Amino acid sequence: MKLDGTPITILGAGVAGLALARALALRGAAVTVLEQADAIREVGAGLQVSPNGVAVLRGLGLSDGLDLASVRAEAVELRNGESGDPVLRLDLARLAPEQRYAFVHRADLIDLLAKGARAAGAEIRLMQEVREVDLSGPRPRLIMAEGADYAPALLLGADGLHSRLHHALNGKTAPFFTRQVAWRATIPAEPGAPAVAEVHMGVGRHLVSYPMRSGTLRNIVAVEERSRWTDESWSLRDDPIALQLAFEGFNPRVRGWLDTVDQVWLWGLYRHDVARNWHKSLPEGGAAILGDAVHPMLPFLAQGANMALEDAWVLAGCLQSEASPDAAFTAFQTARAPRCSRVVAAAQANARNYHLGGFKRAVAHTALRLGGWLAPNLALRRFDWLYGHDVTRS
């Protein structure tokens, strides 16, 4: 399809939407991003951008900005939560020289992508709340909260977990509560903190932490199994004492971090199926979804942002190379569905592995220690299918 001057509307100014906006604008499309918030502000906390995501940022011409905004990761360490003893170290320096693994604040990545999208010519409109998406006519129709109607020919939904476009394509779907909740917090990092992601594993709970913002901040994500239901939202405040009590049996290093937490957010972790319908063609256009709108994933493989970046690159390429929107959307789903489904499943498996107890835990930790000692490269090579995948070369 010829993209020069082609108007394309994107819902959502998150990682997927802004990366897609830059990718399409660089290819000549006239891109408009609709974002319901009144500002692109600091939200969330830390993100891990693995080599497959870094490859997309490099392809978008934003790798220098990522270098300035992030901390280059040295390793991932799995530790016994109670004792703090090491179980396995994944030495990221063993990755191929061009493969970089970065720790970055979500707000800094969003800022980098937003500036990149605008510099490429994309327009970002704030305070654009979509009440409903109607796909019954010749074009997608957006019914806005303030009463206005838009009918863009090409509509791309990067509007996250509660995507209006996802609902229009797939109807209402009910996610499954995993009986796990997660806390997010940031604290000042200790001087000279190593650029390591530490995963402290306990029975029925684990905690992940790593430095970011030039080593001045430490990101914390702590997960606990529980039967009580919690909303699927990042904006629910909780009492830091609840977090401290949940991990009071962990090692002094973890307890020391949690003692300094003064603000914490809690959200419920839900398992979503990968969407059945990713797109729909209409007589005068069409619509498609990407990122969390199509394949929300649990945080246990740190791939949500990376899959969003990959989606954005592939969808932009399909729209440029295929003859029609329908062919482009079909090619996009064909290319992305198997990989995204595999990543979703791998994240779910990690959730179980981190929380083992009793005999299973002892056996698993012993096997990891032996494997790390006998074949230190093997554990990292298990992720070649993930980190070594570069959509910009496909």
CSV table of C-alpha atoms in Angstrom, one decimal:
chain,number,residue,atom,x,y,z
A,1,MET,CA,0.0,0.0,0.0
A,2,LYS,CA,1.1,3.5,-0.7
A,3,LEU,CA,1.5,5.3,2.7
A,4,ASP,CA,2.5,8.7,1.5
A,5,GLY,CA,-0.1,11.0,2.9
A,6,THR,CA,-2.4,8.2,3.9
A,7,PRO,CA,-4.4,9.3,7.0
A,8,ILE,CA,-4.2,6.7,9.8
A,9,THR,CA,-5.7,7.1,13.3
A,10,ILE,CA,-4.2,5.4,16.3
A,11,LEU,CA,-6.0,4.9,19.6
A,12,GLY,CA,-3.7,5.2,22.6
A,13,ALA,CA,-0.4,7.0,23.3
A,14,GLY,CA,1.3,4.2,25.1
A,15,VAL,CA,4.4,2.2,24.0
A,16,ALA,CA,2.6,0.4,21.2
A,17,GLY,CA,0.7,3.5,19.9
A,18,LEU,CA,3.6,5.9,19.9
A,19,ALA,CA,6.1,3.4,18.4
A,20,LEU,CA,3.5,2.7,15.7
A,21,ALA,CA,3.0,6.4,15.1
A,22,ARG,CA,6.7,7.0,14.5
A,23,ALA,CA,7.1,3.9,12.4
A,24,LEU,CA,4.2,4.9,10.1
A,25,ALA,CA,5.1,8.6,10.0
A,26,LEU,CA,8.6,7.8,8.9
A,27,ARG,CA,7.0,5.8,6.1
A,28,GLY,CA,5.1,8.9,5.0
A,29,ALA,CA,1.6,8.3,6.6
A,30,ALA,CA,-0.4,11.2,8.0
A,31,VAL,CA,-0.7,9.9,11.6
A,32,THR,CA,-3.1,11.1,14.3
A,33,VAL,CA,-2.9,9.6,17.8
A,34,LEU,CA,-5.9,10.0,20.1
A,35,GLU,CA,-5.1,9.8,23.8
A,36,GLN,CA,-7.7,10.1,26.5
A,37,ALA,CA,-5.4,11.5,29.2
A,38,ASP,CA,-4.9,15.3,29.5
A,39,ALA,CA,-1.1,14.9,29.3
A,40,ILE,CA,1.5,12.3,28.5
A,41,ARG,CA,2.7,12.1,32.1
A,42,GLU,CA,4.7,9.9,34.4
A,43,VAL,CA,2.8,6.6,34.9
A,44,GLY,CA,3.8,3.2,36.0
A,45,ALA,CA,7.3,2.4,37.0
A,46,GLY,CA,10.2,0.5,35.5
A,47,LEU,CA,10.4,-1.5,32.3
A,48,GLN,CA,13.0,-4.0,31.1
A,49,VAL,CA,13.7,-3.5,27.4
A,50,SER,CA,15.3,-6.7,26.2
A,51,PRO,CA,17.4,-7.0,23.0
A,52,ASN,CA,14.3,-7.8,20.8
A,53,GLY,CA,12.8,-4.5,21.9
A,54,VAL,CA,16.0,-2.6,21.6
A,55,ALA,CA,16.3,-3.7,18.0
A,56,VAL,CA,13.0,-2.0,17.2
A,57,LEU,CA,14.1,1.2,19.0
A,58,ARG,CA,17.3,1.1,16.9
A,59,GLY,CA,15.2,0.6,13.7
A,60,LEU,CA,13.1,3.6,14.7
A,61,GLY,CA,16.3,5.7,15.1
A,62,LEU,CA,15.9,6.1,18.9
A,63,SER,CA,18.7,4.0,20.2
A,64,ASP,CA,20.8,7.0,21.2
A,65,GLY,CA,17.8,8.3,23.2
A,66,LEU,CA,17.5,4.9,24.9
A,67,ASP,CA,21.2,5.0,25.8
A,68,LEU,CA,20.7,8.3,27.6
A,69,ALA,CA,17.4,7.3,29.4
A,70,SER,CA,18.3,3.8,30.6
A,71,VAL,CA,20.7,1.7,32.6
A,72,ARG,CA,22.4,-1.0,30.6
A,73,ALA,CA,21.8,-4.3,32.4
A,74,GLU,CA,24.6,-6.6,33.4
A,75,ALA,CA,22.8,-9.6,34.7
A,76,VAL,CA,19.6,-11.2,36.0
A,77,GLU,CA,20.0,-13.0,39.3
A,78,LEU,CA,17.6,-15.5,40.8
A,79,ARG,CA,17.9,-15.6,44.6
A,80,ASN,CA,16.3,-17.5,47.5
A,81,GLY,CA,13.9,-15.0,48.9
A,82,GLU,CA,14.3,-16.0,52.6
A,83,SER,CA,18.1,-16.3,52.7
A,84,GLY,CA,19.1,-14.1,49.9
A,85,ASP,CA,21.4,-16.9,48.6
A,86,PRO,CA,22.1,-16.9,44.9
A,87,VAL,CA,20.4,-19.6,42.8
A,88,LEU,CA,21.2,-18.7,39.2
A,89,ARG,CA,22.9,-15.8,37.5
A,90,LEU,CA,22.2,-15.0,33.8
A,91,ASP,CA,25.2,-13.0,32.7
A,92,LEU,CA,23.8,-10.6,30.0
A,93,ALA,CA,27.3,-9.7,29.0
A,94,ARG,CA,27.3,-13.1,27.3
A,95,LEU,CA,24.7,-11.9,24.8
A,96,ALA,CA,25.9,-11.1,21.3
A,97,PRO,CA,27.7,-7.7,21.2
A,98,GLU,CA,24.9,-5.9,19.4
A,99,GLN,CA,22.3,-7.2,21.9
A,100,ARG,CA,21.6,-4.8,24.6
A,101,TYR,CA,19.3,-5.2,27.7
A,102,ALA,CA,18.2,-2.0,29.4
A,103,PHE,CA,16.3,-0.9,32.5
A,104,VAL,CA,14.3,2.2,31.9
A,105,HIS,CA,11.5,4.1,33.6
A,106,ARG,CA,8.3,3.8,31.7
A,107,ALA,CA,7.8,7.6,31.7
A,108,ASP,CA,11.2,8.0,30.1
A,109,LEU,CA,10.5,5.5,27.3
A,110,ILE,CA,7.1,7.1,26.7
A,111,ASP,CA,8.7,10.5,26.5
A,112,LEU,CA,11.3,9.2,24.0
A,113,LEU,CA,8.6,7.7,21.8
A,114,ALA,CA,6.3,10.7,22.0
A,115,LYS,CA,9.1,13.1,20.9
A,116,GLY,CA,10.1,10.6,18.2
A,117,ALA,CA,6.5,10.4,16.9
A,118,ARG,CA,6.1,14.2,16.8
A,119,ALA,CA,9.5,14.7,15.2
A,120,ALA,CA,8.5,12.3,12.4
A,121,GLY,CA,5.3,14.3,11.8
A,122,ALA,CA,2.7,12.5,13.8
A,123,GLU,CA,0.0,14.5,15.6
A,124,ILE,CA,-0.9,13.6,19.2
A,125,ARG,CA,-4.3,14.8,20.4
A,126,LEU,CA,-4.9,14.7,24.2
A,127,MET,CA,-8.2,14.5,26.1
A,128,GLN,CA,-9.8,12.3,23.3
A,129,GLU,CA,-11.9,9.8,25.2
A,130,VAL,CA,-13.5,7.2,23.0
A,131,ARG,CA,-16.8,6.0,24.4
A,132,GLU,CA,-17.6,3.5,21.7
A,133,VAL,CA,-16.2,2.0,18.4
A,134,ASP,CA,-18.7,1.0,15.8
A,135,LEU,CA,-17.6,-1.3,13.0
A,136,SER,CA,-20.9,-1.8,11.4
A,137,GLY,CA,-20.6,0.8,8.7
A,138,PRO,CA,-18.4,1.4,5.6
A,139,ARG,CA,-15.7,2.9,7.9
A,140,PRO,CA,-14.8,2.5,11.5
A,141,ARG,CA,-16.7,5.0,13.6
A,142,LEU,CA,-15.5,6.6,16.8
A,143,ILE,CA,-18.1,8.0,19.2
A,144,MET,CA,-16.3,10.4,21.6
A,145,ALA,CA,-17.2,11.2,25.2
A,146,GLU,CA,-17.9,14.8,24.4
A,147,GLY,CA,-20.4,13.8,21.6
A,148,ALA,CA,-18.2,14.2,18.5
A,149,ASP,CA,-18.1,11.5,15.8
A,150,TYR,CA,-15.1,10.5,13.7
A,151,ALA,CA,-14.9,8.0,10.8
A,152,PRO,CA,-11.3,7.4,9.9
A,153,ALA,CA,-10.6,5.0,7.1
A,154,LEU,CA,-7.8,3.2,8.9
A,155,LEU,CA,-8.1,2.8,12.7
A,156,LEU,CA,-5.4,1.0,14.7
A,157,GLY,CA,-6.1,0.2,18.4
A,158,ALA,CA,-3.2,0.5,20.8
A,159,ASP,CA,-5.5,1.3,23.6
A,160,GLY,CA,-4.5,-1.3,26.1
A,161,LEU,CA,-6.2,-3.8,28.4
A,162,HIS,CA,-9.6,-2.2,28.2
A,163,SER,CA,-9.5,-1.5,24.5
A,164,ARG,CA,-12.7,-0.2,23.0
A,165,LEU,CA,-11.6,-1.5,19.6
A,166,HIS,CA,-10.8,-4.9,21.1
A,167,HIS,CA,-14.4,-5.0,22.4
A,168,ALA,CA,-15.8,-4.0,19.0
A,169,LEU,CA,-13.8,-6.8,17.3
A,170,ASN,CA,-14.3,-9.6,19.9
A,171,GLY,CA,-17.2,-8.6,22.2
A,172,LYS,CA,-16.8,-8.5,25.9
A,173,THR,CA,-14.3,-11.1,27.2
A,174,ALA,CA,-13.9,-12.2,30.8
A,175,PRO,CA,-10.3,-12.5,32.0
A,176,PHE,CA,-9.3,-15.1,34.6
A,177,PHE,CA,-8.0,-13.9,38.0
A,178,THR,CA,-4.7,-15.7,38.6
A,179,ARG,CA,-5.1,-15.4,42.4
A,180,GLN,CA,-2.0,-13.2,42.3
A,181,VAL,CA,-1.6,-9.5,43.0
A,182,ALA,CA,1.4,-7.2,42.4
A,183,TRP,CA,2.7,-4.1,44.1
A,184,ARG,CA,4.7,-1.5,42.2
A,185,ALA,CA,7.0,1.0,43.9
A,186,THR,CA,10.1,3.1,43.4
A,187,ILE,CA,12.7,4.0,46.0
A,188,PRO,CA,16.0,5.9,45.9
A,189,ALA,CA,18.7,3.5,44.8
A,190,GLU,CA,21.7,2.8,47.0
A,191,PRO,CA,24.9,4.5,45.6
A,192,GLY,CA,26.8,2.2,43.3
A,193,ALA,CA,24.0,-0.3,42.9
A,194,PRO,CA,24.9,-2.9,40.3
A,195,ALA,CA,22.9,-3.0,37.1
A,196,VAL,CA,21.3,-6.3,38.0
A,197,ALA,CA,17.7,-7.4,38.0
A,198,GLU,CA,17.3,-9.4,41.2
A,199,VAL,CA,14.4,-11.9,41.4
A,200,HIS,CA,13.9,-13.0,45.1
A,201,MET,CA,11.8,-16.1,45.1
A,202,GLY,CA,9.7,-17.4,48.0
A,203,VAL,CA,6.8,-19.7,48.6
A,204,GLY,CA,3.8,-18.2,47.0
A,205,ARG,CA,5.5,-14.8,46.4
A,206,HIS,CA,8.5,-13.2,44.7
A,207,LEU,CA,10.0,-9.7,44.3
A,208,VAL,CA,11.9,-8.2,41.3
A,209,SER,CA,14.1,-5.1,41.6
A,210,TYR,CA,16.6,-3.3,39.5
A,211,PRO,CA,18.1,0.3,39.2
A,212,MET,CA,17.0,2.8,36.6
A,213,ARG,CA,17.4,6.6,35.8
A,214,SER,CA,21.2,6.5,35.9
A,215,GLY,CA,21.1,4.4,39.0
A,216,THR,CA,19.3,7.0,41.1
A,217,LEU,CA,16.0,5.0,41.4
A,218,ARG,CA,15.2,1.4,42.2
A,219,ASN,CA,12.2,-0.2,40.7
A,220,ILE,CA,10.3,-2.8,42.8
A,221,VAL,CA,7.6,-5.2,41.6
A,222,ALA,CA,6.4,-7.7,44.3
A,223,VAL,CA,3.9,-10.5,43.7
A,224,GLU,CA,1.9,-12.4,46.2
A,225,GLU,CA,-0.6,-15.3,45.7
A,226,ARG,CA,-3.9,-14.6,47.4
A,227,SER,CA,-7.6,-15.6,47.0
A,228,ARG,CA,-8.9,-12.1,47.5
A,229,TRP,CA,-9.9,-10.3,44.4
A,230,THR,CA,-8.2,-7.1,43.4
A,231,ASP,CA,-9.0,-4.7,40.5
A,232,GLU,CA,-7.0,-5.0,37.2
A,233,SER,CA,-5.7,-1.4,37.5
A,234,TRP,CA,-2.4,0.3,38.0
A,235,SER,CA,-3.9,3.2,39.9
A,236,LEU,CA,-5.1,1.5,43.1
A,237,ARG,CA,-3.1,2.8,46.1
A,238,ASP,CA,-2.2,0.5,48.9
A,239,ASP,CA,-0.6,0.9,52.3
A,240,PRO,CA,3.2,0.2,52.3
A,241,ILE,CA,2.7,-1.7,55.5
A,242,ALA,CA,0.7,-4.4,53.6
A,243,LEU,CA,3.7,-4.9,51.3
A,244,GLN,CA,6.1,-5.0,54.1
A,245,LEU,CA,4.1,-7.6,56.0
A,246,ALA,CA,3.7,-9.8,52.9
A,247,PHE,CA,7.5,-10.0,52.6
A,248,GLU,CA,8.5,-9.9,56.3
A,249,GLY,CA,10.0,-13.4,56.0
A,250,PHE,CA,12.4,-12.3,53.2
A,251,ASN,CA,16.1,-11.5,53.6
A,252,PRO,CA,17.4,-8.3,55.1
A,253,ARG,CA,18.3,-6.8,51.7
A,254,VAL,CA,14.6,-7.0,50.5
A,255,ARG,CA,13.2,-5.8,53.9
A,256,GLY,CA,15.6,-2.9,53.8
A,257,TRP,CA,14.2,-1.8,50.4
A,258,LEU,CA,10.6,-2.2,51.5
A,259,ASP,CA,11.2,-0.2,54.7
A,260,THR,CA,11.9,2.9,52.5
A,261,VAL,CA,8.7,2.6,50.4
A,262,ASP,CA,6.4,5.5,51.0
A,263,GLN,CA,4.0,5.1,48.1
A,264,VAL,CA,2.8,1.8,46.5
A,265,TRP,CA,0.3,0.8,43.9
A,266,LEU,CA,-1.5,-2.6,43.9
A,267,TRP,CA,-3.2,-4.4,41.0
A,268,GLY,CA,-4.7,-7.8,40.3
A,269,LEU,CA,-3.0,-10.1,37.8
A,270,TYR,CA,-5.4,-11.5,35.2
A,271,ARG,CA,-4.8,-14.0,32.5
A,272,HIS,CA,-6.2,-13.1,29.1
A,273,ASP,CA,-6.5,-15.2,26.1
A,274,VAL,CA,-4.8,-13.9,22.9
A,275,ALA,CA,-7.6,-12.2,20.9
A,276,ARG,CA,-9.4,-14.3,18.4
A,277,ASN,CA,-10.1,-11.4,16.0
A,278,TRP,CA,-7.2,-9.0,15.4
A,279,HIS,CA,-8.7,-7.0,12.6
A,280,LYS,CA,-11.8,-6.3,10.4
A,281,SER,CA,-11.9,-5.1,6.8
A,282,LEU,CA,-14.7,-2.6,5.8
A,283,PRO,CA,-15.8,-1.3,2.4
A,284,GLU,CA,-13.9,2.0,2.8
A,285,GLY,CA,-11.2,1.0,5.3
A,286,GLY,CA,-10.5,-1.3,8.2
A,287,ALA,CA,-9.4,-1.6,11.8
A,288,ALA,CA,-6.8,-3.6,13.7
A,289,ILE,CA,-5.4,-4.0,17.3
A,290,LEU,CA,-1.9,-4.5,18.6
A,291,GLY,CA,0.0,-4.6,21.9
A,292,ASP,CA,-2.0,-5.2,25.1
A,293,ALA,CA,-5.2,-4.7,23.2
A,294,VAL,CA,-4.6,-8.0,21.5
A,295,HIS,CA,-2.3,-10.1,23.8
A,296,PRO,CA,-2.1,-8.8,27.3
A,297,MET,CA,0.5,-10.7,29.2
A,298,LEU,CA,1.5,-11.4,32.8
A,299,PRO,CA,4.7,-9.5,33.9
A,300,PHE,CA,6.8,-12.6,34.7
A,301,LEU,CA,8.9,-12.4,31.5
A,302,ALA,CA,9.1,-8.6,31.3
A,303,GLN,CA,7.9,-8.7,27.6
A,304,GLY,CA,4.8,-6.5,27.5
A,305,ALA,CA,6.6,-3.4,26.2
A,306,ASN,CA,8.9,-5.5,24.0
A,307,MET,CA,6.0,-7.2,22.3
A,308,ALA,CA,4.3,-3.8,21.8
A,309,LEU,CA,7.4,-2.5,20.1
A,310,GLU,CA,7.6,-5.6,17.9
A,311,ASP,CA,4.0,-5.3,17.0
A,312,ALA,CA,4.4,-1.7,16.0
A,313,TRP,CA,7.3,-2.4,13.6
A,314,VAL,CA,5.6,-5.4,12.0
A,315,LEU,CA,2.3,-3.7,11.5
A,316,ALA,CA,3.8,-0.6,9.9
A,317,GLY,CA,5.9,-2.8,7.6
A,318,CYS,CA,2.8,-4.9,6.6
A,319,LEU,CA,0.8,-1.7,5.8
A,320,GLN,CA,3.7,-0.5,3.6
A,321,SER,CA,4.4,-3.7,1.8
A,322,GLU,CA,1.0,-5.2,1.2
A,323,ALA,CA,-1.4,-4.2,-1.5
A,324,SER,CA,-4.5,-3.4,0.7
A,325,PRO,CA,-5.4,-2.9,4.4
A,326,ASP,CA,-7.0,-6.3,4.5
A,327,ALA,CA,-3.9,-8.0,3.2
A,328,ALA,CA,-1.7,-6.0,5.6
A,329,PHE,CA,-3.8,-6.9,8.6
A,330,THR,CA,-4.0,-10.6,7.7
A,331,ALA,CA,-0.2,-10.7,7.2
A,332,PHE,CA,0.3,-8.9,10.6
A,333,GLN,CA,-1.8,-11.5,12.5
A,334,THR,CA,-0.1,-14.4,10.6
A,335,ALA,CA,3.3,-13.1,11.5
A,336,ARG,CA,2.6,-12.2,15.1
A,337,ALA,CA,0.1,-14.6,16.6
A,338,PRO,CA,2.3,-17.6,17.0
A,339,ARG,CA,5.1,-15.7,18.7
A,340,CYS,CA,2.9,-13.6,21.0
A,341,SER,CA,1.0,-16.8,22.1
A,342,ARG,CA,4.4,-18.4,22.9
A,343,VAL,CA,5.5,-15.4,25.0
A,344,VAL,CA,2.1,-15.3,26.8
A,345,ALA,CA,2.5,-19.0,27.7
A,346,ALA,CA,6.1,-18.6,28.8
A,347,ALA,CA,5.2,-15.7,31.1
A,348,GLN,CA,2.5,-17.8,32.7
A,349,ALA,CA,4.9,-20.7,33.3
A,350,ASN,CA,7.4,-18.3,35.1
A,351,ALA,CA,4.6,-17.3,37.5
A,352,ARG,CA,4.4,-20.9,38.7
A,353,ASN,CA,8.2,-21.5,38.8
A,354,TYR,CA,8.9,-18.5,40.9
A,355,HIS,CA,6.5,-19.6,43.7
A,356,LEU,CA,7.3,-23.2,44.2
A,357,GLY,CA,7.4,-24.6,47.7
A,358,GLY,CA,8.5,-27.7,49.6
A,359,PHE,CA,10.3,-30.5,47.8
A,360,LYS,CA,9.6,-29.1,44.3
A,361,ARG,CA,11.3,-25.9,45.2
A,362,ALA,CA,14.4,-27.6,46.6
A,363,VAL,CA,14.7,-29.8,43.5
A,364,ALA,CA,14.2,-26.8,41.2
A,365,HIS,CA,16.7,-24.6,43.0
A,366,THR,CA,19.3,-27.4,43.1
A,367,ALA,CA,18.9,-28.0,39.4
A,368,LEU,CA,19.3,-24.3,38.6
A,369,ARG,CA,22.4,-24.0,40.7
A,370,LEU,CA,24.0,-27.1,39.1
A,371,GLY,CA,23.1,-25.9,35.6
A,372,GLY,CA,24.6,-22.5,36.3
A,373,TRP,CA,27.8,-24.1,37.5
A,374,LEU,CA,28.2,-26.8,34.9
A,375,ALA,CA,26.9,-24.9,31.8
A,376,PRO,CA,26.7,-21.2,32.6
A,377,ASN,CA,25.7,-20.3,29.0
A,378,LEU,CA,22.9,-22.8,28.7
A,379,ALA,CA,20.3,-20.9,30.8
A,380,LEU,CA,20.8,-17.8,28.8
A,381,ARG,CA,20.7,-19.7,25.5
A,382,ARG,CA,17.2,-21.0,26.5
A,383,PHE,CA,16.0,-17.4,25.7
A,384,ASP,CA,17.6,-17.2,22.2
A,385,TRP,CA,14.2,-17.6,20.6
A,386,LEU,CA,13.0,-14.5,22.5
A,387,TYR,CA,16.0,-12.1,22.8
A,388,GLY,CA,17.6,-13.1,19.5
A,389,HIS,CA,14.5,-12.4,17.5
A,390,ASP,CA,14.9,-9.2,15.5
A,391,VAL,CA,11.7,-8.1,13.6
A,392,THR,CA,13.6,-5.3,11.9
A,393,ARG,CA,15.5,-7.9,9.9
A,394,SER,CA,12.5,-10.1,9.0
